[in-house]
C-alpha cells in the first residue's frame, strides 16, 4: 500500500523526470499492441482510457497506456523518455484532465505531437460547484464515459476514415453495455436512495451520487487524504464515529493509495461490522472497463444489502 503522501507530476517536473529516466524508461507502462496491421495509434494516460479506446478501436488500433500497473499510484507517476516518444507518434491522445494527469500536457509540449487530444473532464462538461473543487474522477461517471466513447470514435474515424464505420459500431456496442450498468445503478438508487456511506477519497463519488447515496464523510477528511495532508484530529474522530456508531451503510475505500489514517478508518469499519467496498483508480489485472465497473457496482449493492 502507498503512503498518503502524494504528488502530481506536472510542469517542469515531468520534463526533468523524462531526462532522468532516459536510459531506463522507468515509470512507463504499455498495453500490448493490438494484433494485425493497426492503422491508428492511441496513447492514454491510464489503462482506464486505454481500454475504452481498445474496445472502440479493436484490431485497427494500437493502444499504449502510461499507467497500467494496479499497484501504481497515478498521482506519483514519473514520466519517462519512452512516454514522450509514444506521444510523438500518436494520432490520438486521451488524458483525464482536471489536474489529474498534468504530465501528459507537459510531455506533449516537448514531443512535437500533432495528435488530437481528448480531455475527459472537458468532454464530460463537469465543472467545480460554487466554492468547491472539481472532482476530476470522471471515469466513475457512466454518462461521461459514454460521451467520451463518441469522441474517441470520431477521433479514430478521422485518423483512419476507412474504418470509421467499425469505430462507430464498436462505440455503440460499448455504450449499450454502459446503459446496462446504468440500469443496475438505478436499481440501487430505487432501493437505497438516501442511505449514508463514508469514503476515504472522492474517487467513486460520481458513482455513489448516481446510486442516490449520501456521502456522510467530513469534507475535511477526504480533502486531506487526497492532498496527502494529515487529517485534523477532530475530523478524524468525527469520521471514525460514523463507523463505530454504524451511521453509514458502507465505507468505500480507495485501495490504491493509503496511509496510517485511512488504514485506521478501514480497521474501524471492519471492527464495527461496516462493509468495506474497495475501489481503485486504474483497471485491475485481467479486467476491462465494463467488467471492472460491473464488479464495483455489484460490491456496492452487496454491501448495502
Tab-separated table of C-alpha atoms in Angstrom, residues 39-235:
chain	number	residue	atom	x	y	z
A	39	UNK	CA	-3.521	1.889	-38.682
A	40	UNK	CA	-4.130	4.277	-35.783
A	41	UNK	CA	-2.116	4.834	-32.624
A	42	UNK	CA	-3.654	5.917	-29.319
A	43	UNK	CA	-1.848	6.988	-26.160
A	44	UNK	CA	-3.803	7.156	-22.887
A	45	UNK	CA	-2.647	8.419	-19.518
A	46	UNK	CA	-4.097	5.372	-17.725
A	47	UNK	CA	-5.296	1.945	-18.755
A	48	UNK	CA	-8.875	3.003	-17.966
A	49	UNK	CA	-8.916	5.216	-21.036
A	50	UNK	CA	-6.609	2.868	-22.908
A	51	UNK	CA	-9.096	0.034	-22.516
A	52	UNK	CA	-12.030	2.166	-23.660
A	53	UNK	CA	-10.027	3.096	-26.764
A	54	UNK	CA	-9.170	-0.571	-27.315
A	55	UNK	CA	-12.823	-1.612	-27.131
A	56	UNK	CA	-13.778	1.039	-29.681
A	57	UNK	CA	-10.763	0.690	-31.946
A	58	UNK	CA	-10.438	-3.082	-31.881
A	59	UNK	CA	-7.775	-4.635	-34.085
A	60	UNK	CA	-7.402	-1.458	-36.107
A	61	UNK	CA	-5.811	0.494	-33.258
A	62	UNK	CA	-2.602	0.202	-31.272
A	63	UNK	CA	-3.078	1.449	-27.710
A	64	UNK	CA	-0.384	2.499	-25.257
A	65	UNK	CA	-1.329	3.272	-21.656
A	66	UNK	CA	1.203	5.075	-19.499
A	67	UNK	CA	-0.152	3.730	-16.206
A	68	UNK	CA	-1.258	0.104	-16.290
A	69	UNK	CA	0.055	-1.321	-13.019
A	70	UNK	CA	-2.747	-1.527	-10.422
A	71	UNK	CA	-0.085	-1.041	-7.739
A	72	UNK	CA	0.982	2.306	-9.274
A	73	UNK	CA	-0.337	5.448	-7.630
A	74	UNK	CA	-1.337	7.633	-10.616
A	75	UNK	CA	-0.649	10.792	-8.639
A	76	UNK	CA	3.015	9.910	-8.134
A	77	UNK	CA	3.687	8.698	-11.674
A	78	UNK	CA	7.034	9.749	-13.144
A	79	UNK	CA	7.089	10.118	-16.909
A	80	UNK	CA	9.995	8.713	-18.928
A	81	UNK	CA	11.518	9.218	-22.352
A	82	UNK	CA	9.530	6.311	-23.793
A	83	UNK	CA	6.354	8.141	-22.848
A	84	UNK	CA	7.435	11.211	-24.784
A	85	UNK	CA	8.344	9.073	-27.803
A	86	UNK	CA	4.952	7.364	-27.732
A	87	UNK	CA	3.213	10.735	-27.638
A	88	UNK	CA	5.210	11.979	-30.619
A	89	UNK	CA	3.904	9.043	-32.680
A	90	UNK	CA	0.288	9.043	-31.505
A	91	UNK	CA	-2.658	10.099	-33.636
A	92	UNK	CA	-4.985	10.357	-30.637
A	93	UNK	CA	-4.133	11.140	-27.013
A	94	UNK	CA	-6.589	10.608	-24.160
A	95	UNK	CA	-5.998	12.334	-20.841
A	96	UNK	CA	-8.210	12.735	-17.823
A	97	UNK	CA	-7.558	16.433	-17.272
A	98	UNK	CA	-8.708	18.440	-14.292
A	99	UNK	CA	-5.213	18.385	-12.798
A	100	UNK	CA	-5.142	14.592	-12.549
A	101	UNK	CA	-2.503	13.847	-15.184
A	102	UNK	CA	-0.814	17.157	-15.988
A	103	UNK	CA	2.321	15.298	-17.055
A	104	UNK	CA	0.590	14.488	-20.359
A	105	UNK	CA	0.261	18.153	-21.301
A	106	UNK	CA	3.851	18.821	-20.227
A	107	UNK	CA	5.189	15.984	-22.360
A	108	UNK	CA	3.026	16.975	-25.321
A	109	UNK	CA	4.646	20.406	-25.400
A	110	UNK	CA	8.071	18.893	-25.878
A	111	UNK	CA	7.097	15.967	-28.080
A	112	UNK	CA	6.174	17.836	-31.257
A	113	UNK	CA	2.880	15.972	-31.223
A	114	UNK	CA	0.146	16.659	-33.763
A	115	UNK	CA	-2.281	14.254	-32.103
A	116	UNK	CA	-5.905	15.052	-31.383
A	117	UNK	CA	-6.066	15.379	-27.599
A	118	UNK	CA	-9.230	14.277	-25.812
A	119	UNK	CA	-9.603	15.652	-22.290
A	120	UNK	CA	-12.136	13.528	-20.412
A	121	UNK	CA	-13.057	16.246	-17.919
A	122	UNK	CA	-13.701	18.731	-20.712
A	123	UNK	CA	-15.717	16.150	-22.647
A	124	UNK	CA	-17.815	15.452	-19.548
A	125	UNK	CA	-18.738	19.124	-19.210
A	126	UNK	CA	-18.344	18.902	-15.457
A	127	UNK	CA	-17.182	21.955	-13.536
A	128	UNK	CA	-16.479	22.687	-9.897
A	129	UNK	CA	-19.545	23.580	-7.805
A	130	UNK	CA	-19.522	27.116	-6.426
A	131	UNK	CA	-16.932	27.418	-3.694
A	132	UNK	CA	-15.742	23.828	-4.118
A	133	UNK	CA	-13.060	21.986	-6.022
A	134	UNK	CA	-13.721	19.909	-9.144
A	135	UNK	CA	-13.995	16.167	-8.635
A	136	UNK	CA	-11.840	15.111	-11.569
A	137	UNK	CA	-12.524	11.365	-11.312
A	138	UNK	CA	-14.976	11.403	-14.216
A	139	UNK	CA	-14.355	7.799	-15.277
A	140	UNK	CA	-16.639	6.801	-12.394
A	141	UNK	CA	-19.457	8.741	-14.103
A	142	UNK	CA	-21.016	6.418	-16.684
A	143	UNK	CA	-22.739	9.135	-18.776
A	144	UNK	CA	-19.413	10.979	-19.069
A	145	UNK	CA	-17.739	7.795	-20.286
A	146	UNK	CA	-20.465	7.430	-22.920
A	147	UNK	CA	-19.728	10.959	-24.159
A	148	UNK	CA	-16.040	10.138	-24.293
A	149	UNK	CA	-16.726	6.961	-26.270
A	150	UNK	CA	-18.352	9.038	-29.015
A	151	UNK	CA	-15.410	11.436	-29.074
A	152	UNK	CA	-12.929	8.567	-29.285
A	153	UNK	CA	-14.902	7.027	-32.131
A	154	UNK	CA	-14.919	10.334	-34.023
A	155	UNK	CA	-11.197	10.919	-33.460
A	156	UNK	CA	-10.298	7.424	-34.630
A	157	UNK	CA	-12.534	7.908	-37.648
A	158	UNK	CA	-10.522	10.996	-38.615
A	159	UNK	CA	-7.239	9.138	-38.161
A	160	UNK	CA	-8.492	6.105	-40.097
A	161	UNK	CA	-11.505	7.041	-42.282
A	162	UNK	CA	-11.628	3.604	-43.879
A	163	UNK	CA	-12.628	2.029	-40.547
A	164	UNK	CA	-14.821	4.867	-39.251
A	165	UNK	CA	-17.938	2.703	-39.514
A	166	UNK	CA	-16.337	-0.023	-37.421
A	167	UNK	CA	-15.398	2.503	-34.749
A	168	UNK	CA	-18.960	3.853	-34.623
A	169	UNK	CA	-20.366	0.348	-34.348
A	170	UNK	CA	-17.941	-0.585	-31.570
A	171	UNK	CA	-18.730	2.623	-29.699
A	172	UNK	CA	-22.459	1.877	-29.930
A	173	UNK	CA	-21.902	-1.619	-28.525
A	174	UNK	CA	-19.777	-0.213	-25.720
A	175	UNK	CA	-22.407	2.387	-24.836
A	176	UNK	CA	-25.101	-0.308	-24.766
A	177	UNK	CA	-23.071	-2.059	-22.062
A	178	UNK	CA	-22.814	1.226	-20.182
A	179	UNK	CA	-26.598	1.543	-20.316
A	180	UNK	CA	-26.903	-1.877	-18.709
A	181	UNK	CA	-24.597	-0.735	-15.920
A	182	UNK	CA	-26.618	2.465	-15.507
A	183	UNK	CA	-29.693	0.303	-15.050
A	184	UNK	CA	-28.002	-1.572	-12.221
A	185	UNK	CA	-27.030	1.706	-10.573
A	186	UNK	CA	-30.629	2.913	-10.904
A	187	UNK	CA	-31.793	-0.262	-9.143
A	188	UNK	CA	-29.504	0.548	-6.206
A	189	UNK	CA	-30.966	4.052	-6.102
A	190	UNK	CA	-34.504	2.699	-6.083
A	191	UNK	CA	-33.718	0.504	-3.078
A	192	UNK	CA	-31.249	2.629	-1.144
A	193	UNK	CA	-31.705	6.322	-2.018
A	194	UNK	CA	-30.631	8.457	0.920
A	195	UNK	CA	-28.533	5.770	2.605
A	196	UNK	CA	-25.311	7.121	4.045
A	197	UNK	CA	-21.826	5.966	3.109
A	198	UNK	CA	-18.303	7.033	4.027
A	199	UNK	CA	-15.317	7.413	1.696
A	200	UNK	CA	-11.589	7.892	2.050
A	201	UNK	CA	-11.220	9.927	-1.162
A	202	UNK	CA	-13.681	11.367	-3.714
A	203	UNK	CA	-12.649	8.828	-6.390
A	204	UNK	CA	-16.041	6.978	-6.500
A	205	UNK	CA	-18.319	9.915	-5.656
A	206	UNK	CA	-19.936	10.226	-9.108
A	207	UNK	CA	-20.995	6.582	-8.943
A	208	UNK	CA	-22.264	6.959	-5.380
A	209	UNK	CA	-24.291	10.041	-6.302
A	210	UNK	CA	-25.835	8.250	-9.285
A	211	UNK	CA	-26.868	5.487	-6.877
A	212	UNK	CA	-28.644	8.057	-4.700
A	213	UNK	CA	-26.288	7.571	-1.765
A	214	UNK	CA	-25.319	10.313	0.674
A	215	UNK	CA	-21.648	10.876	1.402
A	216	UNK	CA	-21.513	11.489	5.155
A	217	UNK	CA	-17.731	11.874	5.342
A	218	UNK	CA	-16.488	15.215	6.678
A	219	UNK	CA	-15.198	17.116	3.671
A	220	UNK	CA	-12.012	17.992	5.539
A	221	UNK	CA	-11.182	14.287	5.834
A	222	UNK	CA	-11.371	13.300	2.172
A	223	UNK	CA	-9.713	16.548	1.088
A	224	UNK	CA	-6.768	15.997	3.422
A	225	UNK	CA	-6.318	12.405	2.295
A	226	UNK	CA	-6.473	13.330	-1.386
A	227	UNK	CA	-3.898	16.089	-0.923
A	228	UNK	CA	-1.590	13.913	1.165
A	229	UNK	CA	-2.067	16.020	4.291
A	230	UNK	CA	-2.644	14.921	7.868
A	231	UNK	CA	-6.287	14.845	8.882
A	232	UNK	CA	-7.063	17.186	11.803
A	233	UNK	CA	-7.662	15.127	14.989
A	234	UNK	CA	-11.258	16.294	15.436
A	235	UNK	CA	-12.097	15.491	11.802
